[in-house]
Short mmCIF file of C-alpha atoms in Angstrom, two decimals:
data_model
loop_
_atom_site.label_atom_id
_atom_site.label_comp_id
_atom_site.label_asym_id
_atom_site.label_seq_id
_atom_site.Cartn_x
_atom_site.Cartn_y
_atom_site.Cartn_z
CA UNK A 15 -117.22 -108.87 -117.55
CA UNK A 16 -113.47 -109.72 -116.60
CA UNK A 17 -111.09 -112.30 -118.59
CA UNK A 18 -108.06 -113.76 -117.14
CA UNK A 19 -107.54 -116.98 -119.23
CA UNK A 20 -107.04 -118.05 -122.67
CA UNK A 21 -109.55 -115.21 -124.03
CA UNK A 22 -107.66 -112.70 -122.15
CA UNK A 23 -104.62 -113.92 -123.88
CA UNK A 24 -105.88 -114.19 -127.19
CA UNK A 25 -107.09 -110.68 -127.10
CA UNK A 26 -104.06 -109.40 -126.06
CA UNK A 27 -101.40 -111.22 -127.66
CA UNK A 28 -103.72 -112.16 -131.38
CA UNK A 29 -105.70 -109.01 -131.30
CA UNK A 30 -103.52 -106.40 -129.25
CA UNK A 31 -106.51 -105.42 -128.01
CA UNK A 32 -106.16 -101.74 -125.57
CA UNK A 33 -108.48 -100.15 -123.82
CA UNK A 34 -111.20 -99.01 -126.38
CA UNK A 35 -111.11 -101.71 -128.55
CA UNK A 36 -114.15 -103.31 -130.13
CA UNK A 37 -114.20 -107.10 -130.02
CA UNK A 38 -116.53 -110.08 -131.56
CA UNK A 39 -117.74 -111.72 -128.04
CA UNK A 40 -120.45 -114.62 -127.80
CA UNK A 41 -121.49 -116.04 -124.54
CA UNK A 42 -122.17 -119.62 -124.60
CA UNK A 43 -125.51 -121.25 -124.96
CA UNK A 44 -126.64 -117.68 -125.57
CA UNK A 45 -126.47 -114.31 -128.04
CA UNK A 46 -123.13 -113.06 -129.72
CA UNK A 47 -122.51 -109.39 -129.83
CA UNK A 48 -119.57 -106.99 -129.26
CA UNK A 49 -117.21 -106.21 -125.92
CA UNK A 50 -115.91 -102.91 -125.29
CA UNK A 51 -112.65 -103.17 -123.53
CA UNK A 52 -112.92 -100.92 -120.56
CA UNK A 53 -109.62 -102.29 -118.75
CA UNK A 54 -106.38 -103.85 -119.49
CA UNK A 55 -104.18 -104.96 -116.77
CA UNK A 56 -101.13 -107.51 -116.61
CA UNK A 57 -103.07 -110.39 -116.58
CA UNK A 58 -107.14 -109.19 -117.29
CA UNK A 59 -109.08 -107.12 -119.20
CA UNK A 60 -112.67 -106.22 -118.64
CA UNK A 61 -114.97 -105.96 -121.24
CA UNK A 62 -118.68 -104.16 -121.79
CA UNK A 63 -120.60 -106.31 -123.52
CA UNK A 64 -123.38 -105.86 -125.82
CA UNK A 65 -125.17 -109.53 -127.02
CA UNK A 66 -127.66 -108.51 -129.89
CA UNK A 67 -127.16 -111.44 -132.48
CA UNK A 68 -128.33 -114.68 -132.35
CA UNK A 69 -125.83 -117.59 -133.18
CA UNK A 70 -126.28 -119.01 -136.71
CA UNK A 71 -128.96 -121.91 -136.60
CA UNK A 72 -127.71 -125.62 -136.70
CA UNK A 73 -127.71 -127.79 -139.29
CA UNK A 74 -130.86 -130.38 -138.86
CA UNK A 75 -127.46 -133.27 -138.46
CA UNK A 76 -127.18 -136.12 -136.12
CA UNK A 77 -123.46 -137.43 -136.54
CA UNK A 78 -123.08 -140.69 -135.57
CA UNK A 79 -119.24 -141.41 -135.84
CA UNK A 80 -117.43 -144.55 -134.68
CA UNK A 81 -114.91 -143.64 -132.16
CA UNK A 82 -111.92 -141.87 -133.77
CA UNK A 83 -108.38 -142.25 -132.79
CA UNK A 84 -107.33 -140.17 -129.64
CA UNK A 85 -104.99 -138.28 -132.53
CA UNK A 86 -107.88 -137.44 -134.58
CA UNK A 87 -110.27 -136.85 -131.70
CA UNK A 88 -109.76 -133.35 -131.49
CA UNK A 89 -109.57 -131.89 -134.85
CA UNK A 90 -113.48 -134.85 -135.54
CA UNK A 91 -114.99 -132.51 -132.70
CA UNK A 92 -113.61 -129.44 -133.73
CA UNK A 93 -114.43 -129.55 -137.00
CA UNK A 94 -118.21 -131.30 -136.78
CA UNK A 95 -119.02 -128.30 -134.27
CA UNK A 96 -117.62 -125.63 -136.77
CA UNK A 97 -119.80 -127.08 -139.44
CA UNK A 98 -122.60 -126.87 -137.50
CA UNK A 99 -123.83 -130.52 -136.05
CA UNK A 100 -126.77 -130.51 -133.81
CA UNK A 101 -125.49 -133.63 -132.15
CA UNK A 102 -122.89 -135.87 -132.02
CA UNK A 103 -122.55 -139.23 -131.48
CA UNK A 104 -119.20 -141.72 -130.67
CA UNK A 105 -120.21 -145.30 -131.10
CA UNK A 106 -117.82 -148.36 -130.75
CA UNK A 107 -117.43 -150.21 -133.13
CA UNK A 108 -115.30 -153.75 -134.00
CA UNK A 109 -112.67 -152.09 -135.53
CA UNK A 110 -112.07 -149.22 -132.90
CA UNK A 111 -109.26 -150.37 -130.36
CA UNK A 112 -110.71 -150.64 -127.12
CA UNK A 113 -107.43 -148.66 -125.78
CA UNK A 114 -109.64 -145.87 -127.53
CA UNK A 115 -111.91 -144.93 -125.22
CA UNK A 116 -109.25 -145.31 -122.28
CA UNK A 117 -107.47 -142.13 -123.91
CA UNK A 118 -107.63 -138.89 -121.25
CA UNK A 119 -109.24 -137.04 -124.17
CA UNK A 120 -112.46 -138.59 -123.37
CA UNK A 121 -112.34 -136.79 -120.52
CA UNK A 122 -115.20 -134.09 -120.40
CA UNK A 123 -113.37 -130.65 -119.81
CA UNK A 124 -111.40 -131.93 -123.14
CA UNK A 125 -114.76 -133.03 -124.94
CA UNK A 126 -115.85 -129.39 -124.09
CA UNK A 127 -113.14 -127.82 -124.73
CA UNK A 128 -112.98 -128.89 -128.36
CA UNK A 129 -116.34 -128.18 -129.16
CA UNK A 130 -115.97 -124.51 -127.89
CA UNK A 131 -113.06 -123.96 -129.87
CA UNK A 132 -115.33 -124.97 -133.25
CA UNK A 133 -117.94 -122.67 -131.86
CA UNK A 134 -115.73 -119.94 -131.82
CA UNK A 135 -113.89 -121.03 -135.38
CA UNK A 136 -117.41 -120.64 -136.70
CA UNK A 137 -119.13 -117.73 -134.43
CA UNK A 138 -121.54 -120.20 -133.21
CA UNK A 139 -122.32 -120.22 -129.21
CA UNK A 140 -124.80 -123.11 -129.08
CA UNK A 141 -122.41 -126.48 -128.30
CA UNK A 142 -123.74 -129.54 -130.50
CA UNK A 143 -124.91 -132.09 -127.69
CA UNK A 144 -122.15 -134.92 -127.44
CA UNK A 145 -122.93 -138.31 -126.40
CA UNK A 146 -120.79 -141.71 -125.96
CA UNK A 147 -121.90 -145.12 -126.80
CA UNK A 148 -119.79 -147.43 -125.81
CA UNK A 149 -121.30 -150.86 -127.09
CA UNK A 150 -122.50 -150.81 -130.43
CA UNK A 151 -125.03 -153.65 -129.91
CA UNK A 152 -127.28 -151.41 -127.29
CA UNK A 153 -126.68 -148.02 -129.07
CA UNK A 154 -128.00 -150.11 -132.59
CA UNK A 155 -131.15 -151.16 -130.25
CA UNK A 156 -132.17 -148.66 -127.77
CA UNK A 157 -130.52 -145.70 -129.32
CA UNK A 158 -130.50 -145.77 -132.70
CA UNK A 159 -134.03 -146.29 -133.28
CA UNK A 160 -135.13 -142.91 -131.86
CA UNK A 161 -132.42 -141.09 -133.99
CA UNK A 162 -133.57 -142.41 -137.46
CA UNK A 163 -137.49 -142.18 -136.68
CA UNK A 164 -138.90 -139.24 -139.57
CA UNK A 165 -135.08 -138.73 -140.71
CA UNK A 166 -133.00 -139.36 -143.93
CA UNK A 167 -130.27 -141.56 -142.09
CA UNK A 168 -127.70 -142.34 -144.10
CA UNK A 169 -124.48 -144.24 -143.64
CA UNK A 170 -121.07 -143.63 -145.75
CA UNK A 171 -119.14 -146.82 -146.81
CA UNK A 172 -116.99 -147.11 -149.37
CA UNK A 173 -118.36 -149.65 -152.11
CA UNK A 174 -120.96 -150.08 -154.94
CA UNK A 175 -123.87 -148.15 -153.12
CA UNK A 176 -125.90 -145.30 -154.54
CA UNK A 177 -123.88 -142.02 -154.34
CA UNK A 178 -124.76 -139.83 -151.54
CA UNK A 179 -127.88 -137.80 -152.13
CA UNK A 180 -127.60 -133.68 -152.77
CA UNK A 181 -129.24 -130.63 -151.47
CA UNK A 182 -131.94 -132.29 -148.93
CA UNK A 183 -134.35 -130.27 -147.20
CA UNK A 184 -135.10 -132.42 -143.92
CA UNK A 185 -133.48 -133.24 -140.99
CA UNK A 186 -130.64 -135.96 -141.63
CA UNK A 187 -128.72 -138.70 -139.75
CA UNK A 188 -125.07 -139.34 -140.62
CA UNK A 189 -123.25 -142.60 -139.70
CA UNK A 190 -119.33 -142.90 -140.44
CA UNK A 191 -117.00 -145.93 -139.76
CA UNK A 192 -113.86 -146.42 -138.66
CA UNK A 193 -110.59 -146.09 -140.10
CA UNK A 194 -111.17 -149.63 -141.17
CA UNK A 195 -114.63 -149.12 -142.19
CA UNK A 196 -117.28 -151.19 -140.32
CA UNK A 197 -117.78 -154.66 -140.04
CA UNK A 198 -120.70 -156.69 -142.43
CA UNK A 199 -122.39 -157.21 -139.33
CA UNK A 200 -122.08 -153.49 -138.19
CA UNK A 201 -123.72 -152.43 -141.80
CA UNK A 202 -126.47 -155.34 -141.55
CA UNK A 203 -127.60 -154.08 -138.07
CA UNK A 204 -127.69 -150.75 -139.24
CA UNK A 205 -129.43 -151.08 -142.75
CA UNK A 206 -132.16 -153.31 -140.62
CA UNK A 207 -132.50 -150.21 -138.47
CA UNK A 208 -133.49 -148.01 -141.43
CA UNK A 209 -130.05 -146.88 -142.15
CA UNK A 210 -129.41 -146.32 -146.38
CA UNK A 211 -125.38 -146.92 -147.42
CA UNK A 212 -124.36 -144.62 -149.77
CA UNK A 213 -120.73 -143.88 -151.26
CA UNK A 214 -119.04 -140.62 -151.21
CA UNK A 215 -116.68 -141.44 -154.60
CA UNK A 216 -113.20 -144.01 -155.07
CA UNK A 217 -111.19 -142.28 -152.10
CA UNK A 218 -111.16 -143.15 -148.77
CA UNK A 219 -110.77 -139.64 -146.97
CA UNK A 220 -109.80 -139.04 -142.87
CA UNK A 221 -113.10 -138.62 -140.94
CA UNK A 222 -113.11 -135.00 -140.69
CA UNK A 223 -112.28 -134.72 -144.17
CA UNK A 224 -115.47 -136.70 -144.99
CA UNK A 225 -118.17 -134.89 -143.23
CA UNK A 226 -117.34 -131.96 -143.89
CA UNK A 227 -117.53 -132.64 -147.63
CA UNK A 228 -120.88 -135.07 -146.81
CA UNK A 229 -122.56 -131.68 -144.88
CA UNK A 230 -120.79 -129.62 -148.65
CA UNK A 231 -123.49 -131.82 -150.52
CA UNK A 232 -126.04 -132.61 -148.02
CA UNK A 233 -126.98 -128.70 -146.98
CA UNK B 19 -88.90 -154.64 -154.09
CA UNK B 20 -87.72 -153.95 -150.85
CA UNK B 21 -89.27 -151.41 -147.84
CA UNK B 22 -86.91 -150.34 -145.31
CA UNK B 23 -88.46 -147.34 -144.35
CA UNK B 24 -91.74 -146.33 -142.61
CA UNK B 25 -93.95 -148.31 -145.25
CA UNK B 26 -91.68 -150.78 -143.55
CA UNK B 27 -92.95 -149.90 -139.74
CA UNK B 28 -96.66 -149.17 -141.30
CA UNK B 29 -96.83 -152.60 -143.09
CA UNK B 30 -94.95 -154.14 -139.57
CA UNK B 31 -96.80 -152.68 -136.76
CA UNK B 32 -99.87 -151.17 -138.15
CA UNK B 33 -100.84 -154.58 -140.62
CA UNK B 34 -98.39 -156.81 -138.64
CA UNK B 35 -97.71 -158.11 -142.01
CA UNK B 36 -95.69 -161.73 -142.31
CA UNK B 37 -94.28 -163.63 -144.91
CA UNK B 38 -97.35 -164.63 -147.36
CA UNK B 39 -99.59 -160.94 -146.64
CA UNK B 40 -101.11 -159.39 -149.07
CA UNK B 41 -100.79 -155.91 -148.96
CA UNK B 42 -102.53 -152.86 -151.11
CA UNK B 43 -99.50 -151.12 -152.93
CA UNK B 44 -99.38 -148.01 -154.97
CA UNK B 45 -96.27 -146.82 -157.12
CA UNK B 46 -96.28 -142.83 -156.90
CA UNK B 47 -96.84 -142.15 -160.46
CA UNK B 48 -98.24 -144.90 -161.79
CA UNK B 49 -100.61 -147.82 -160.80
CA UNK B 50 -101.94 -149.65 -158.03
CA UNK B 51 -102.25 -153.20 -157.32
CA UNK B 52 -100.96 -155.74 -154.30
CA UNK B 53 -98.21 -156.43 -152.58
CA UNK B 54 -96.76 -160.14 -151.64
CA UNK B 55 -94.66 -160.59 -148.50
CA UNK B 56 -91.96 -162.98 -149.65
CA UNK B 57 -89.03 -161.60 -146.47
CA UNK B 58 -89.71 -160.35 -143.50
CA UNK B 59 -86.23 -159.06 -141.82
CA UNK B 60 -86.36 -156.99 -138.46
CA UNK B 61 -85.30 -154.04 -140.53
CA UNK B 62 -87.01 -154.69 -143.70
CA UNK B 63 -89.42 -156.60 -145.79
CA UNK B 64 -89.37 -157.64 -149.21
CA UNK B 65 -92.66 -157.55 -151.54
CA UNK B 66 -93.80 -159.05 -155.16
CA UNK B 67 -96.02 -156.50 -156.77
CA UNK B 68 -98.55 -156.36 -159.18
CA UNK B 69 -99.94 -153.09 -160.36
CA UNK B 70 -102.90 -153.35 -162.09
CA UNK B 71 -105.41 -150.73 -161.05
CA UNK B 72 -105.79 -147.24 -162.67
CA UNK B 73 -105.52 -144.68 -159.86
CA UNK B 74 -108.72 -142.93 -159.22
CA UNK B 75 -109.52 -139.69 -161.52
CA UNK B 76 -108.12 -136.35 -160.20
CA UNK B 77 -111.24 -133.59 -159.93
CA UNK B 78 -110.50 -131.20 -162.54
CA UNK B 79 -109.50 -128.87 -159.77
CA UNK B 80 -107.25 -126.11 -159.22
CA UNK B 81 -106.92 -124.63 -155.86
CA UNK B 82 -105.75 -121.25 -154.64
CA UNK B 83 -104.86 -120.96 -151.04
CA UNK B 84 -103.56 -117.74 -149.38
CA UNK B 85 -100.61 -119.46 -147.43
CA UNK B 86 -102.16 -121.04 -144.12
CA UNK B 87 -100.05 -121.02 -141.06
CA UNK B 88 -97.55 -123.47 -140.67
CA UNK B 89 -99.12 -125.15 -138.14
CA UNK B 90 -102.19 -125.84 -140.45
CA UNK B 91 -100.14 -126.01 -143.34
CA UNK B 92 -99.78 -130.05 -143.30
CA UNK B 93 -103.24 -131.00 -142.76
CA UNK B 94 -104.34 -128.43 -146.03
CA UNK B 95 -101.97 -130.27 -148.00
CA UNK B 96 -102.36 -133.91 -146.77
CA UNK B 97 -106.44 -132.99 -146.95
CA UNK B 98 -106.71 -131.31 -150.24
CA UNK B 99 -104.53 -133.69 -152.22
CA UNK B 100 -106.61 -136.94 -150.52
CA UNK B 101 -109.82 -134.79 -151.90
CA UNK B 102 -108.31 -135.26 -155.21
CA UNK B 103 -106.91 -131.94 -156.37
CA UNK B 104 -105.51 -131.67 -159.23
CA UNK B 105 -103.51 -128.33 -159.06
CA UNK B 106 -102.70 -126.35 -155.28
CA UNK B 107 -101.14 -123.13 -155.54
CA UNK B 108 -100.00 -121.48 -152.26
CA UNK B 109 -100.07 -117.96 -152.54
CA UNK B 110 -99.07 -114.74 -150.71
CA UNK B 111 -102.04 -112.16 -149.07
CA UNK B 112 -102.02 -109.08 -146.98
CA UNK B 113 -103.05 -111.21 -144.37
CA UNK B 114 -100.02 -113.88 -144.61
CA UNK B 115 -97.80 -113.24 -142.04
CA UNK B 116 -94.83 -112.62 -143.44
CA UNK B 117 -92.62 -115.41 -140.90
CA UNK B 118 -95.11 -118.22 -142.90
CA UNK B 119 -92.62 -117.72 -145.86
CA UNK B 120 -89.94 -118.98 -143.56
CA UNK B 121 -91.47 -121.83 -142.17
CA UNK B 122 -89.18 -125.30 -142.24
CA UNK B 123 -92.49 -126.87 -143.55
CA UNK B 124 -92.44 -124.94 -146.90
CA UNK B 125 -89.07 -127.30 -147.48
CA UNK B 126 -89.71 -129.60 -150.42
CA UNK B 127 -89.48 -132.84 -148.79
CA UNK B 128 -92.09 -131.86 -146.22
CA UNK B 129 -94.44 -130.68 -149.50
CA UNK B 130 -94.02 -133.66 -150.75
CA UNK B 131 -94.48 -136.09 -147.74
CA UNK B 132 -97.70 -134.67 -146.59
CA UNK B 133 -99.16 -134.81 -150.31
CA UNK B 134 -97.82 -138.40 -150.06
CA UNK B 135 -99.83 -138.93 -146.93
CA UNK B 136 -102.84 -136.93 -149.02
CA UNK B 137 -102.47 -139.72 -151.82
CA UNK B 138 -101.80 -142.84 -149.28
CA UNK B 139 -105.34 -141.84 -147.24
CA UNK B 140 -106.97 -141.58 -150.69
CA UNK B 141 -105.05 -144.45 -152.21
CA UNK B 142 -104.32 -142.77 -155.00
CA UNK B 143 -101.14 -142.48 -156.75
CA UNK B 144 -100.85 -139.55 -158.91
CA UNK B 145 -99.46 -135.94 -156.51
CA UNK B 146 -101.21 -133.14 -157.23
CA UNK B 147 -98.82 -130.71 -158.62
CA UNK B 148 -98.08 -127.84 -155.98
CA UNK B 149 -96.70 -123.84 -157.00
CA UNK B 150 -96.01 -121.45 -154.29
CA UNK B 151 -95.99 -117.51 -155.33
CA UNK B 152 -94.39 -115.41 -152.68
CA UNK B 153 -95.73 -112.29 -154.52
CA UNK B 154 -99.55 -111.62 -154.66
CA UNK B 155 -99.60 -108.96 -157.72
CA UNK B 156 -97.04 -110.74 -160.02
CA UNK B 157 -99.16 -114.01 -158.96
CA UNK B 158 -102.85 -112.35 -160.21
CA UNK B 159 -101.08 -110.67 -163.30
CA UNK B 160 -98.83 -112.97 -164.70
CA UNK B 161 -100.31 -116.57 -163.40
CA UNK B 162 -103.85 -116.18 -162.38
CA UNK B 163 -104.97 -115.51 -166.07
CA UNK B 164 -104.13 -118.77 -167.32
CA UNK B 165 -105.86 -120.63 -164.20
CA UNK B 166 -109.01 -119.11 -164.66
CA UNK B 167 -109.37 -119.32 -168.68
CA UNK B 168 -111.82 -121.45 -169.91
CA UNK B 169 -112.93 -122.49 -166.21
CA UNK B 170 -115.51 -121.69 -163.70
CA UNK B 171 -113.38 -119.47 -161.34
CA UNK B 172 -114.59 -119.02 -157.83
CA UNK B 173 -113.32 -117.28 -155.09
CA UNK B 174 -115.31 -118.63 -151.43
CA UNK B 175 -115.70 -115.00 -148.99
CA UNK B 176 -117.57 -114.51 -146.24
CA UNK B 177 -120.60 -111.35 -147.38
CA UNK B 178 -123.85 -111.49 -149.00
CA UNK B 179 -122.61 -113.18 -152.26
CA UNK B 180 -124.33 -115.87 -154.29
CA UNK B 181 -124.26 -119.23 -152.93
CA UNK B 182 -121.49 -121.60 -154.18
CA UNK B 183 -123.01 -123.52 -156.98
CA UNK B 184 -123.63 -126.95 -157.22
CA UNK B 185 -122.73 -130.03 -158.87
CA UNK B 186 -120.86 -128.33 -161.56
CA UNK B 187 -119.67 -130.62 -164.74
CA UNK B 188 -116.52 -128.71 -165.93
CA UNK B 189 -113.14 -127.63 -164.07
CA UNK B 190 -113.07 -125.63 -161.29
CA UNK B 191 -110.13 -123.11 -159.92
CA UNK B 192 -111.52 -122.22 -156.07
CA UNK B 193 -109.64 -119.64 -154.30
CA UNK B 194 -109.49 -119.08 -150.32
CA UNK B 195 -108.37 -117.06 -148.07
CA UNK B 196 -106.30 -116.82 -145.28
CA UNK B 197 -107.67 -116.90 -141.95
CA UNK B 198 -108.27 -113.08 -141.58
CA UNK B 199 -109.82 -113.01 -144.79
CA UNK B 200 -108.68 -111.65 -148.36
CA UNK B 201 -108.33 -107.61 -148.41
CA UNK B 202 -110.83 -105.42 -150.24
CA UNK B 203 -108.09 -104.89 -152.98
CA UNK B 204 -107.20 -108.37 -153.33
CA UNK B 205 -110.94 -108.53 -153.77
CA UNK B 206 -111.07 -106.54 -156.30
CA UNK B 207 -108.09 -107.93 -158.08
CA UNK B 208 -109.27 -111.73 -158.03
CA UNK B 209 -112.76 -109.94 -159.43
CA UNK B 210 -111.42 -108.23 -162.13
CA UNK B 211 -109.46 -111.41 -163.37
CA UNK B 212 -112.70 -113.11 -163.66
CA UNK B 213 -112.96 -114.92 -160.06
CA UNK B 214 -116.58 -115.23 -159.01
CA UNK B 215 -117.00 -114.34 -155.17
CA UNK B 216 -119.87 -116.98 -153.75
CA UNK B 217 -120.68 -117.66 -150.19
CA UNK B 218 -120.46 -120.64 -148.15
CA UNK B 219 -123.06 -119.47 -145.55
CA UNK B 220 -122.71 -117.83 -141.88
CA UNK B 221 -120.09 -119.97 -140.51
CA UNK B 222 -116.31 -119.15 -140.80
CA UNK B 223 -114.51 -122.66 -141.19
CA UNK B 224 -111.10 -123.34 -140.83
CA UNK B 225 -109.38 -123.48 -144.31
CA UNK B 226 -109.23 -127.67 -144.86
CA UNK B 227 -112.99 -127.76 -143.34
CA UNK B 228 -113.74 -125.36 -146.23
CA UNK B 229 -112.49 -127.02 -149.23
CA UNK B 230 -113.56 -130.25 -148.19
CA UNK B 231 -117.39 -128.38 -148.22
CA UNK B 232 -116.75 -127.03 -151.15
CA UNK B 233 -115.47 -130.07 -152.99
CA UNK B 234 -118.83 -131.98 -151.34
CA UNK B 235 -121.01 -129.43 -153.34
CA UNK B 236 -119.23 -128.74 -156.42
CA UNK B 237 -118.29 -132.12 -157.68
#
């Protein structure tokens, strides 16, 4: 197997790999293993690979997120990979600026891209499926329905609710707002779809901030 | 009390804020409350306060972070002081490169604006206080004693250990490493001063992914 782009370069130039060197490989979608560098040259390196391991399993997670920021987009995907999601979901929502979902990181070599670089933060091959919703009203009603059905689904919004549940052994689905939280409407439709509010504590954290320390307490 | 400076912009462009708004304030250090527009000048606005509201509690929670990379360095900060840290303590590894130590982002008024932005995400009021030790051995021998005494001590590792408990009612000091891991003798050292190695399962997360799992399941 030859490299010649950013994994060529990060073996090189992070690992100083040579010729005889032992590396962590995974190939996507399928086992992980290790690659025997048989050739360095200016601008490749071929490997012998050996893919024995199967990636760690996913958590049983359907993240339904509101639209993030292009700023935050990266790091949301990055990080909900790493930690495992099965799938992810980016829903509009009132308070996500339509300019949003104009932003070139929508486009799908960067969608991809940032989920591969949490699969390899977290030795996982297996991308989380990604999917974009981009009215809330026909996500809530031809969507949503299907990914609550025989799941805890659970939505995190700062107020009086119960506080998030610990430790559950079934498969869950996640809803988070919006930096500015979603709209009573937003909440109504999705509490009428089956969808339980529950608080996550007195501070309002940054979206990756708060699933990762929802999936801490969930799993 | 008059805002010339990026609260200024924020309250401007991001709550396009005019004379009569109510905005939420927060003196650093003390209590929360609103904020009345009375001026609005193109370079600055003038508010009435009223600070009424307690901040939220602090977890009673030390962390210890081998030094992260400068370009990760922010986010740790802004993410574990928004979790609600109480005490962060940067500290040298084997691992740490060595140019980290030099970084224009260990300068004081960058450690203190990204716990700001920590606190303002959070809205809380109260900074976590933040020690850097340049010197790992001095750091365990000397300082490490008194953070672990009387506390559950807990140091997260990748290996067969225990899980990471949950739901724990007392103060926590949580140690992590840097991204290549602590060394078998720093290992050994945290060990022998009474920090419990647990596991966080199969996936390697970056470090502000980690603690904000952690803090999910221990608090």
């Amino acid at each position: 197997m030859v490299l010649r782009d950013r994994r060529f370069l990060h073996a090189r130039d992070t690992h100083r790999a040579q010729v005889g060197a032992s590396l962590r490989v995974g190939l996507l979608g399928g086992n992980q293993g290790t690659g025997l560098v048989t050739r360095m040259e200016p601008d490749l390196l071929e490997l012998e690979v050996e893919l024995l391991q199967a990636p760690p399993p996913k958590l049983p997670l359907i993240l339904l997120m509101a639209l993030p920021r292009p700023k935050a987009l990266n790091r949301v995907l990055a990080s909900a990979t790493s930690l495992g999601a099965a799938q992810i979901h980016l829903i509009n929502a009132w308070k996500v600026e339509k300019s949003y979902w104009k932003s070139p990181r929508l486009e799908p070599a960067n969608l991809l891209h940032q989920r591969v670089l949490g699969l390899e933060q977290a030795k996982d091959t297996v991308l989380p499926t990604l999917h974009l919703h981009r009215l809330f009203r026909p996500f809530a009603e031809e969507v949503l329905p299907s990914l609550v059905a025989d799941r805890l689904a659970l939505v995190a919004h700062p107020g009086a609710w119960e506080p998030c549940p610990r430790q559950v052994t079934g498969p869950v689905t996640l809803a988070l707002g919006p930096e500015g939280g979603w709209t009573d409407p937003e909440m109504q439709t999705l509490i009428a779809r089956g969808v339980r509010p529950v608080a996550l504590g007195p501070r309002i954290l940054r979206t990756e901030t708060a699933v990762a320390a929802l999936v801490g307490r969930l799993f």
